[in-house]
Coordinates of C-alpha atoms (C1' of nucleotides) in Angstrom, one line a residue:
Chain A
X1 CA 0.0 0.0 0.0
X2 CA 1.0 3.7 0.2
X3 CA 0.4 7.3 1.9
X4 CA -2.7 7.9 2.7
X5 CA -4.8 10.9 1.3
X6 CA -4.8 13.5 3.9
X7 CA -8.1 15.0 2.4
X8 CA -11.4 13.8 2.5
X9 CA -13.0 14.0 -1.2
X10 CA -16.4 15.2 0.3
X11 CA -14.6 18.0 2.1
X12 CA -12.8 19.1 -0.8
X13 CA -15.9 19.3 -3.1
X14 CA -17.9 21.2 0.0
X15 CA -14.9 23.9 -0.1
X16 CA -15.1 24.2 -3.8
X17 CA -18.6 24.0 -4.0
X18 CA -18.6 27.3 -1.5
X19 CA -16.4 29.2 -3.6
X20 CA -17.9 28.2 -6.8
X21 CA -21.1 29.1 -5.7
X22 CA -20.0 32.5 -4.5
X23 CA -18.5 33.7 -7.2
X24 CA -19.4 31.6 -10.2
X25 CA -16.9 29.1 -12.6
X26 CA -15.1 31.6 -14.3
X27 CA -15.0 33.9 -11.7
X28 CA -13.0 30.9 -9.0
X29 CA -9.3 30.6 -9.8
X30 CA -7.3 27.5 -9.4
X31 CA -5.4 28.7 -6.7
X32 CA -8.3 30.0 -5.0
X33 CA -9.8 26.5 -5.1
X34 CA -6.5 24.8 -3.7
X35 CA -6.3 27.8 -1.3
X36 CA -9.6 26.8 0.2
X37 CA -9.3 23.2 -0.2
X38 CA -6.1 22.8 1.5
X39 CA -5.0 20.5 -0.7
X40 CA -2.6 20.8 -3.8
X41 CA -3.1 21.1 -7.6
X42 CA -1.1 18.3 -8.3
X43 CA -3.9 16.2 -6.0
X44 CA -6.5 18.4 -7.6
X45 CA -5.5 17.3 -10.8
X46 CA -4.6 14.1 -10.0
X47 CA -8.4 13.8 -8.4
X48 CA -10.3 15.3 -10.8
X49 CA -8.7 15.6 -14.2
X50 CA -9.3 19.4 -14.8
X51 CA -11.2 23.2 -13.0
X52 CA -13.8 21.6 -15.4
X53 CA -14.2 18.4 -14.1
X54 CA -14.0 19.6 -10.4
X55 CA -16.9 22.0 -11.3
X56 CA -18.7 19.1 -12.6
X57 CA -18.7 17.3 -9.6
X58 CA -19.6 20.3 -7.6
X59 CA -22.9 21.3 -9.2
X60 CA -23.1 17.2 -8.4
X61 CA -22.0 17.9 -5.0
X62 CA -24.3 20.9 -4.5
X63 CA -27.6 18.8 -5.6
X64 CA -26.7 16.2 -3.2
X65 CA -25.8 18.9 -0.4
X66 CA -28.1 21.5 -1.2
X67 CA -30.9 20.3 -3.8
X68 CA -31.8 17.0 -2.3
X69 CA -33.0 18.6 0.7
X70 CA -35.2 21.0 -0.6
X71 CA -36.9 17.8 -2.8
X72 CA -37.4 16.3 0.4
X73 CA -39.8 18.7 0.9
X74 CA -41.4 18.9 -1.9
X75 CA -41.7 15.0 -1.8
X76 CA -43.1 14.3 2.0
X77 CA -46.4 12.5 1.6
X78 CA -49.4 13.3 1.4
X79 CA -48.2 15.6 -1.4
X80 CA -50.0 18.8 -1.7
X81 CA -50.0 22.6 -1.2
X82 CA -48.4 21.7 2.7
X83 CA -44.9 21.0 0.4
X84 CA -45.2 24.0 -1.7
X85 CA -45.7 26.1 1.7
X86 CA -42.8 24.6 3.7
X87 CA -40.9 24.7 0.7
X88 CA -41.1 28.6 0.2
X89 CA -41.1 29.3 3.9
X90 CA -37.7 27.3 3.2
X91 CA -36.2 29.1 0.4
X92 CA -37.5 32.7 2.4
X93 CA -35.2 31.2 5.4
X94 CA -32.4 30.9 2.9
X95 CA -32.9 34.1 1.1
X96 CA -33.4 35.9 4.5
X97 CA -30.1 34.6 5.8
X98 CA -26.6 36.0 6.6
X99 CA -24.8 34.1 3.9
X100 CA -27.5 33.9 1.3
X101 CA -25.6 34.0 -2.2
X102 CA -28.5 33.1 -4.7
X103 CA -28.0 29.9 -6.5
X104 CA -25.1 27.3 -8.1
X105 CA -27.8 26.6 -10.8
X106 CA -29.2 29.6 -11.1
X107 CA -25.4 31.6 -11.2
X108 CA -24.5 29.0 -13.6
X109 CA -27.2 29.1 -16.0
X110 CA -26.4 33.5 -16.4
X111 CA -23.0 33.2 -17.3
X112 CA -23.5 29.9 -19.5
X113 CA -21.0 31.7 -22.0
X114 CA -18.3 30.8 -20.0
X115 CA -19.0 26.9 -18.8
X116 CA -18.6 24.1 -20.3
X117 CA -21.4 22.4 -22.0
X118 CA -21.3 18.9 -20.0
X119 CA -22.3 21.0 -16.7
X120 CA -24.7 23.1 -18.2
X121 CA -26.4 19.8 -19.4
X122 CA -26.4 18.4 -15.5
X123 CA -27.6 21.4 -14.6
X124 CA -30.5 21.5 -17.1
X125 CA -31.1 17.6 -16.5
X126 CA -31.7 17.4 -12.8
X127 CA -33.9 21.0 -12.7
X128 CA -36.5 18.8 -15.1
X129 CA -36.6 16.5 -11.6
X130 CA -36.9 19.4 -9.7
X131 CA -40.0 20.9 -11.8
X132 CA -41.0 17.4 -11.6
X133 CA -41.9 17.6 -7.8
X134 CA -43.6 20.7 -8.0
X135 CA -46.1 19.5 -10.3
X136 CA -46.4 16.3 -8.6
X137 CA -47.5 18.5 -5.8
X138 CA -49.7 20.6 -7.6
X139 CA -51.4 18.1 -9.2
X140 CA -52.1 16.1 -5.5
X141 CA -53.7 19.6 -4.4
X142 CA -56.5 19.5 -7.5
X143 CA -57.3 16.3 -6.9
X144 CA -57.3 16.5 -3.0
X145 CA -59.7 19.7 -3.7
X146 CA -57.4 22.2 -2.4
X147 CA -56.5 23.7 -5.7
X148 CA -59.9 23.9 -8.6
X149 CA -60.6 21.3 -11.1
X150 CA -59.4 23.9 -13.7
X151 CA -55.8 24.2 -12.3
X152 CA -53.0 23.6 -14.8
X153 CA -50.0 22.1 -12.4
X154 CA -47.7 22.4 -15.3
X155 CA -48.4 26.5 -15.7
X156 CA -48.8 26.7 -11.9
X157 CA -45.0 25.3 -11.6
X158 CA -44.0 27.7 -14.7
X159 CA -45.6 30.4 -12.2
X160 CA -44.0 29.4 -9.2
X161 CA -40.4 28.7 -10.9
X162 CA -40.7 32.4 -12.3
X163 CA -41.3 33.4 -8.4
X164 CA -38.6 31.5 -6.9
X165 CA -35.9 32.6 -9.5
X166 CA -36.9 36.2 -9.3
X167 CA -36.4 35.6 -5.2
X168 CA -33.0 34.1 -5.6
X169 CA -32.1 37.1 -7.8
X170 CA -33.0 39.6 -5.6
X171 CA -32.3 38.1 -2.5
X172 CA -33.6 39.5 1.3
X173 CA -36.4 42.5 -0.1
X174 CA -35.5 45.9 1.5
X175 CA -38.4 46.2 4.0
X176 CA -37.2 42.8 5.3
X177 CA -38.2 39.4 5.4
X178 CA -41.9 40.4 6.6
X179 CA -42.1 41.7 2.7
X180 CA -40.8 38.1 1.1
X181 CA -43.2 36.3 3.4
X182 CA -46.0 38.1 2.4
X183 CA -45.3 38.1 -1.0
X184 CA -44.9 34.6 -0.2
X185 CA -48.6 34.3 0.7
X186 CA -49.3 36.1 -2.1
X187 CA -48.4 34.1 -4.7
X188 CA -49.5 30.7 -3.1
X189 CA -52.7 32.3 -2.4
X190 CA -53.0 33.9 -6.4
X191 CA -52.5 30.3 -7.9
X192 CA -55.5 29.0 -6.3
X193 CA -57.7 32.1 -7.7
X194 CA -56.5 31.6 -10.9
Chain B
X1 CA -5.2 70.9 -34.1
X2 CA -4.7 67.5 -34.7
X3 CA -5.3 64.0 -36.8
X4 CA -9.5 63.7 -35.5
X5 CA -10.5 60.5 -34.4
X6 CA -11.2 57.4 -36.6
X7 CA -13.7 55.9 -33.8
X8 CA -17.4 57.3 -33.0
X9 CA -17.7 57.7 -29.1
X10 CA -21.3 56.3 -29.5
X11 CA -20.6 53.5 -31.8
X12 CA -17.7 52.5 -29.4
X13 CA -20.0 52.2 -26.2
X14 CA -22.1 50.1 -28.5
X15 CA -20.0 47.1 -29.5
X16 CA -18.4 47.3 -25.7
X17 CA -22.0 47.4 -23.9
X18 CA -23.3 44.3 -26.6
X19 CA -20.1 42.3 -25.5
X20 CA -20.4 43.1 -21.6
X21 CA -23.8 42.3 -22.4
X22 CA -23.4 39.1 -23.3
X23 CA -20.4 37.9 -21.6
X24 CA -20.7 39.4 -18.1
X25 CA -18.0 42.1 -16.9
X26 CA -15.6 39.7 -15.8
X27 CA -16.1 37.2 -19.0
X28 CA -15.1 40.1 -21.2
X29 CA -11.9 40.8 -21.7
X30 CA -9.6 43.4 -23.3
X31 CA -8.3 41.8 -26.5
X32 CA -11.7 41.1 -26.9
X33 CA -13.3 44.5 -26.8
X34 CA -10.6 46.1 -28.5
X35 CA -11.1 43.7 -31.1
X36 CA -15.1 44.2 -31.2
X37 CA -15.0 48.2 -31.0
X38 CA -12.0 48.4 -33.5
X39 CA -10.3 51.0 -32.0
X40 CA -6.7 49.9 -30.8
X41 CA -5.6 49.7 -26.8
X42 CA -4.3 53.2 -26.1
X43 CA -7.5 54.9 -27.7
X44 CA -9.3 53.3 -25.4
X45 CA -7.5 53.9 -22.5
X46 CA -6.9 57.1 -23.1
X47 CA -10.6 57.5 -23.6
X48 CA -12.1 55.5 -20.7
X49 CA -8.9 55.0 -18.0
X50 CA -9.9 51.4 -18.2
X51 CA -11.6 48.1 -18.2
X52 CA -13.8 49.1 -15.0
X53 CA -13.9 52.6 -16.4
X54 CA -15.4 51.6 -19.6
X55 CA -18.0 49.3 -18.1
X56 CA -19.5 52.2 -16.2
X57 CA -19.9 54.7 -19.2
X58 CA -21.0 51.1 -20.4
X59 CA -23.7 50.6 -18.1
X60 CA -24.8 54.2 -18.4
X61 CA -25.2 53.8 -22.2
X62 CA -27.0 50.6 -21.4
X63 CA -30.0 52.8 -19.0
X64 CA -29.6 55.8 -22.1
X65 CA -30.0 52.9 -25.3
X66 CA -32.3 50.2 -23.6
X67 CA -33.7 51.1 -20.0
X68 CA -34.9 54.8 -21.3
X69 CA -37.3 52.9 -24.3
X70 CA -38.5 50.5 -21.5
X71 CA -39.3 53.5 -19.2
X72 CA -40.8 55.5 -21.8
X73 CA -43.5 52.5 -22.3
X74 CA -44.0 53.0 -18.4
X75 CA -44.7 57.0 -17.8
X76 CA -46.5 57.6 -21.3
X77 CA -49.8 59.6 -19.9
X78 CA -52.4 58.8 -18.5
X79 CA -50.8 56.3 -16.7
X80 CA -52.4 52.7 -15.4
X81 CA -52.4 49.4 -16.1
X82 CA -52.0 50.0 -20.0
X83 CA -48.7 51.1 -19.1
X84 CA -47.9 47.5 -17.2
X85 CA -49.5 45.2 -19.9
X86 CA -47.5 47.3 -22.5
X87 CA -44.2 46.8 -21.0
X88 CA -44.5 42.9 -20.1
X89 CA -45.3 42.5 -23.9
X90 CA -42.5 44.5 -24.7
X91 CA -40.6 42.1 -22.2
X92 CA -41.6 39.1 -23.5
X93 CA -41.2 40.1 -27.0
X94 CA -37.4 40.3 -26.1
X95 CA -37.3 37.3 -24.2
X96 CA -38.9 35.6 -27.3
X97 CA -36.6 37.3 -29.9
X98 CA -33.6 35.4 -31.6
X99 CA -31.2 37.6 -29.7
X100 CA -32.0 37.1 -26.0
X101 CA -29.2 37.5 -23.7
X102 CA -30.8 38.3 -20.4
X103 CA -30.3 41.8 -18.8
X104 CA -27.1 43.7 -18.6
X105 CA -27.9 44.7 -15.0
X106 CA -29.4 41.3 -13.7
X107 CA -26.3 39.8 -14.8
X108 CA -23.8 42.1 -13.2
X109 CA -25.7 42.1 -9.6
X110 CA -25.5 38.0 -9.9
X111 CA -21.8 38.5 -10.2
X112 CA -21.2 41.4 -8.1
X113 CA -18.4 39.7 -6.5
X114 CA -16.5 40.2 -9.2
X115 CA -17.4 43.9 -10.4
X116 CA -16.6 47.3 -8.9
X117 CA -18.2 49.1 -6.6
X118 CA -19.0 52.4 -8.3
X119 CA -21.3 50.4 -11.2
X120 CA -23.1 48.5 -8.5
X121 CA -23.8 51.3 -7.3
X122 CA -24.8 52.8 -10.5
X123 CA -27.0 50.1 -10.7
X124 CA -28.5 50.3 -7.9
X125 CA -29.6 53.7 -8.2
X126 CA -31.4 53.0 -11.7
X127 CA -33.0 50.7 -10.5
X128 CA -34.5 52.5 -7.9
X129 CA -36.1 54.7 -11.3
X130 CA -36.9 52.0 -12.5
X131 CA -39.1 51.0 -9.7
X132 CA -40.5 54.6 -9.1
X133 CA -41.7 54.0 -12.6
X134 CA -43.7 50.9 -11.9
X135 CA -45.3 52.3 -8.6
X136 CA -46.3 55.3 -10.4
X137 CA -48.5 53.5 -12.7
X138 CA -50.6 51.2 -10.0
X139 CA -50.8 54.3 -8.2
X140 CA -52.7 56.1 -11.0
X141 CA -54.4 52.9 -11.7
X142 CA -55.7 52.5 -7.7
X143 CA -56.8 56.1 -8.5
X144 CA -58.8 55.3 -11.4
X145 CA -60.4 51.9 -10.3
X146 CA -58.3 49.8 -12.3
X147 CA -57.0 48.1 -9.1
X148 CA -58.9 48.0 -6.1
X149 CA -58.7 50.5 -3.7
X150 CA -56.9 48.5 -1.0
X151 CA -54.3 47.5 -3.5
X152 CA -50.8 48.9 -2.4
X153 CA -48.8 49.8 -5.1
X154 CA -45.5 49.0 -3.6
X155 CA -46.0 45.8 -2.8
X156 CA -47.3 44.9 -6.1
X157 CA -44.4 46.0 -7.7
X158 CA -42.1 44.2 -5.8
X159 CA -44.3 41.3 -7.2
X160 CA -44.4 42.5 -10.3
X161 CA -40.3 43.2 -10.8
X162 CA -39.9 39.5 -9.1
X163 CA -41.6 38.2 -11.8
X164 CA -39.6 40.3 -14.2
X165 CA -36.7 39.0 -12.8
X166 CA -37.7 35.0 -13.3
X167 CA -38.9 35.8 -17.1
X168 CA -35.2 37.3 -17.6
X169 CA -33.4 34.3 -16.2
X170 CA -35.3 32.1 -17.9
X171 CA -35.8 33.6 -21.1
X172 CA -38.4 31.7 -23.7
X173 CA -40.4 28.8 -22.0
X174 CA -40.3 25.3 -23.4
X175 CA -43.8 25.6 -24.6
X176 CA -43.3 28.9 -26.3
X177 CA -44.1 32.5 -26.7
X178 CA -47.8 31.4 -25.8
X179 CA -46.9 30.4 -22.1
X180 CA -44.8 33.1 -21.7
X181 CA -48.2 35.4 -22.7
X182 CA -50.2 33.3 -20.7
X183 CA -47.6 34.0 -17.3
X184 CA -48.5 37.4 -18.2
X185 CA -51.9 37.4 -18.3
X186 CA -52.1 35.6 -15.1
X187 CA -49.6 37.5 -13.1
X188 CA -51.4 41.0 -14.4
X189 CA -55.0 39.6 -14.0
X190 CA -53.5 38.5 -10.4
X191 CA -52.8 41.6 -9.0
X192 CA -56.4 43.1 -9.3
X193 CA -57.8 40.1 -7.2
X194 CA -55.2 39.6 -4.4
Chain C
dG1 C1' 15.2 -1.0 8.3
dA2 C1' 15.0 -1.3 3.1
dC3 C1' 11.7 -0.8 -0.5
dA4 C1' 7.7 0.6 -3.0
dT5 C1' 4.2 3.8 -3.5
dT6 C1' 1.8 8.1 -3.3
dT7 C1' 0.9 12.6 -1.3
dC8 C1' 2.8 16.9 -1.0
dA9 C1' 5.1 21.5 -1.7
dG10 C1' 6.5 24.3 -5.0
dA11 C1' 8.9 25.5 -9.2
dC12 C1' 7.7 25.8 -13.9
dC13 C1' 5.0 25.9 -18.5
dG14 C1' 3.0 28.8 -22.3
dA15 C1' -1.0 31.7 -22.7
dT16 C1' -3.6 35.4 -21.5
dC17 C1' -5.0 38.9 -18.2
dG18 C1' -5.3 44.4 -17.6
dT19 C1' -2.2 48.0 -18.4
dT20 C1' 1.8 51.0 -20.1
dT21 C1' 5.1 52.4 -23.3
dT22 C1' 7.3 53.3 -27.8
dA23 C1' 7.4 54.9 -32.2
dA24 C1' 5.6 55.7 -36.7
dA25 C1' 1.6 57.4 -39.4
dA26 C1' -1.9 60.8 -40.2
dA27 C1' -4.3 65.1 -40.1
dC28 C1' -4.6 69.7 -38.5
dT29 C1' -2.4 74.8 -38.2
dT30 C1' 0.6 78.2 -39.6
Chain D
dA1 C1' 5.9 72.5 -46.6
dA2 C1' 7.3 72.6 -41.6
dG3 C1' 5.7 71.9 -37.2
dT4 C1' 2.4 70.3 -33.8
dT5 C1' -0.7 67.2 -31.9
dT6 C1' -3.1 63.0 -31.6
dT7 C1' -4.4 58.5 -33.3
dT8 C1' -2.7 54.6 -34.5
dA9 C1' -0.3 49.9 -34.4
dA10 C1' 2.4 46.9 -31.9
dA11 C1' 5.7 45.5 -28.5
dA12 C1' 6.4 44.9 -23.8
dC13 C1' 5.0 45.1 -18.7
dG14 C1' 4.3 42.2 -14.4
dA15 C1' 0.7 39.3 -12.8
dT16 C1' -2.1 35.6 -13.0
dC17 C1' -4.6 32.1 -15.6
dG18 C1' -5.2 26.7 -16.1
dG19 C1' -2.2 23.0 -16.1
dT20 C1' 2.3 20.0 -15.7
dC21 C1' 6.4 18.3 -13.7
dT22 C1' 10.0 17.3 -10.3
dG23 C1' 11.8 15.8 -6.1
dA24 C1' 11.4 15.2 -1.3
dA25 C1' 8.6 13.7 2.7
dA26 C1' 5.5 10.4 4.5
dT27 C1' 3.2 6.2 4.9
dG28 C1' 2.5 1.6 3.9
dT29 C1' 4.6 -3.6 3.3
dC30 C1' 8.0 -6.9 3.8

DNA sequence: GACATTTCAGACCGATCGTTTTAAAAACTT
DNA sequence: AAGTTTTTAAAACGATCGGTCTGAAATGTC
């Protein structure tokens, strides 16, 4: 046998994924990344082949981390509007939050110019399972009764994903998180009048 | 005198603001503009200091050449919801169009880390316009009876400019131009009932 | 304790980054 | 046409980029 690593890969990817997240692929240098990592770029390299392939397994890392979570709760049973409530009230916790810096995805998807396409295509892969759950939801909540007959769960989730985006845009509202919770409210309450 | 210039200020700012535009502040580099404006290094040093220094006459021309048409659309007399339905169609017609590249602003607040302070701040204070521009018209249309009178203009526009934000993230849905009219309609016909 | 293996620290690679400098070409004034 | 000024083109600046390589230190096996 030989040497042991004196990293642990999950630790490495949660430092990366920090900084990656922060300030976006292009915007993370190598150094940086072994900076934060405490590791070297020969390991890095050795580990995962190029900045490329590390940032691949980040936005990997991050749905695992960070994604998975949040589909928990849009996944408890009985589905319904309970998931799309505690999922919000969620992402307003988040948004509200000292070291809220809007999304991996989301960052990723703006400056798409500069990433590579095989991450992009991750990216746009697992937010199909993530649209998934919300209509799943919705569509629980018209037949349970607590959304109309007439609802469309497909548009509703269009709605909703507009909502949520525009959130993780603009982060924490100036009048406070009092503002995103009722704006909150508003827009869960406007897709059952619809 | 001397040998006049071979450039056009205007037509400068132009090809630079497209390129930022597209690419993100950071994304963008020199050789690049230089090579997209077609005037040589020194020129534009000499004419904007440099890199940061041309972004922020940048972003100004941006508000002057784009923002200035969208607010236009929103303080044409008499004001009220007209104004609102006209601008989301303009909105979405962009967002439709062959060459959609998401906002010049939206993109430089998502990587903020990276971009100096002064055209943040530039930003900022636009966007503050921007806004004015928005609560201005629900305020005329509370007045009229467009919107109920318990509406609060405010808070509908931070709804409203949420919504914004999601359409210019996400650009053209799946399903088409139709949807993306259809989000419309619902958000607009959403605010008179909440 | 000698040997094999692998991590580690850091020098090094060419390319490109934003920026400055140099020098020749061009257009104005007199 | 001489002289002045400014734009040009291009070379060069140090710093950093993503990526590679070398050699020593550290851990395992025997």
């Amino acid at each position: 046998m030989s040497r042991p690593k004196a990293y642990k890969r999950d630790k490495v990817l949660d430092s990366a994924t920090q900084l990656f997240w922060q300030k976006g692929y292009h915007g993370t240098s190598l150094s940086e990344l072994v900076a934060a990592t405490g590791l070297n770029k020969h390991s890095m390299y050795k580990e995962f082949g190029s900045k490329a392939g590390l940032f691949d397994e980040c936005i990997a890392h991050y749905w695992r981390k960070i994604v998975r979570e949040l589909l928990d709760i849009l996944t408890e049973e009985p589905l319904g509007m309970a998931n799309i409530r505690a999922f919000f009230k969620n992402r307003i916790e988040y948004i509200c939050s000292e070291d809220f810096k809007s999304c991996l995805f989301v960052k990723t998807i703006i400056e798409k110019e500069l990433v590579e396409a095989k991450a992009l295509e991750q990216i746009r892969r697992r937010n199909k399972i993530y649209e998934k759950a919300f209509i799943a939801c919705l569509e629980a909540a018209v037949r349970s009764g607590e959304l109309p007959k007439k609802a469309d769960p497909e548009f509703l989730t269009l709605y909703l994903l507009h909502f949520l985006l525009g959130l993780l845009v603009m982060g924490k509202p100036e009048k406070g998180k009092g503002e995103a919770e009722k704006l909150m409210k508003f827009i869960i309450s406007s897709i059952s009048k619809g």
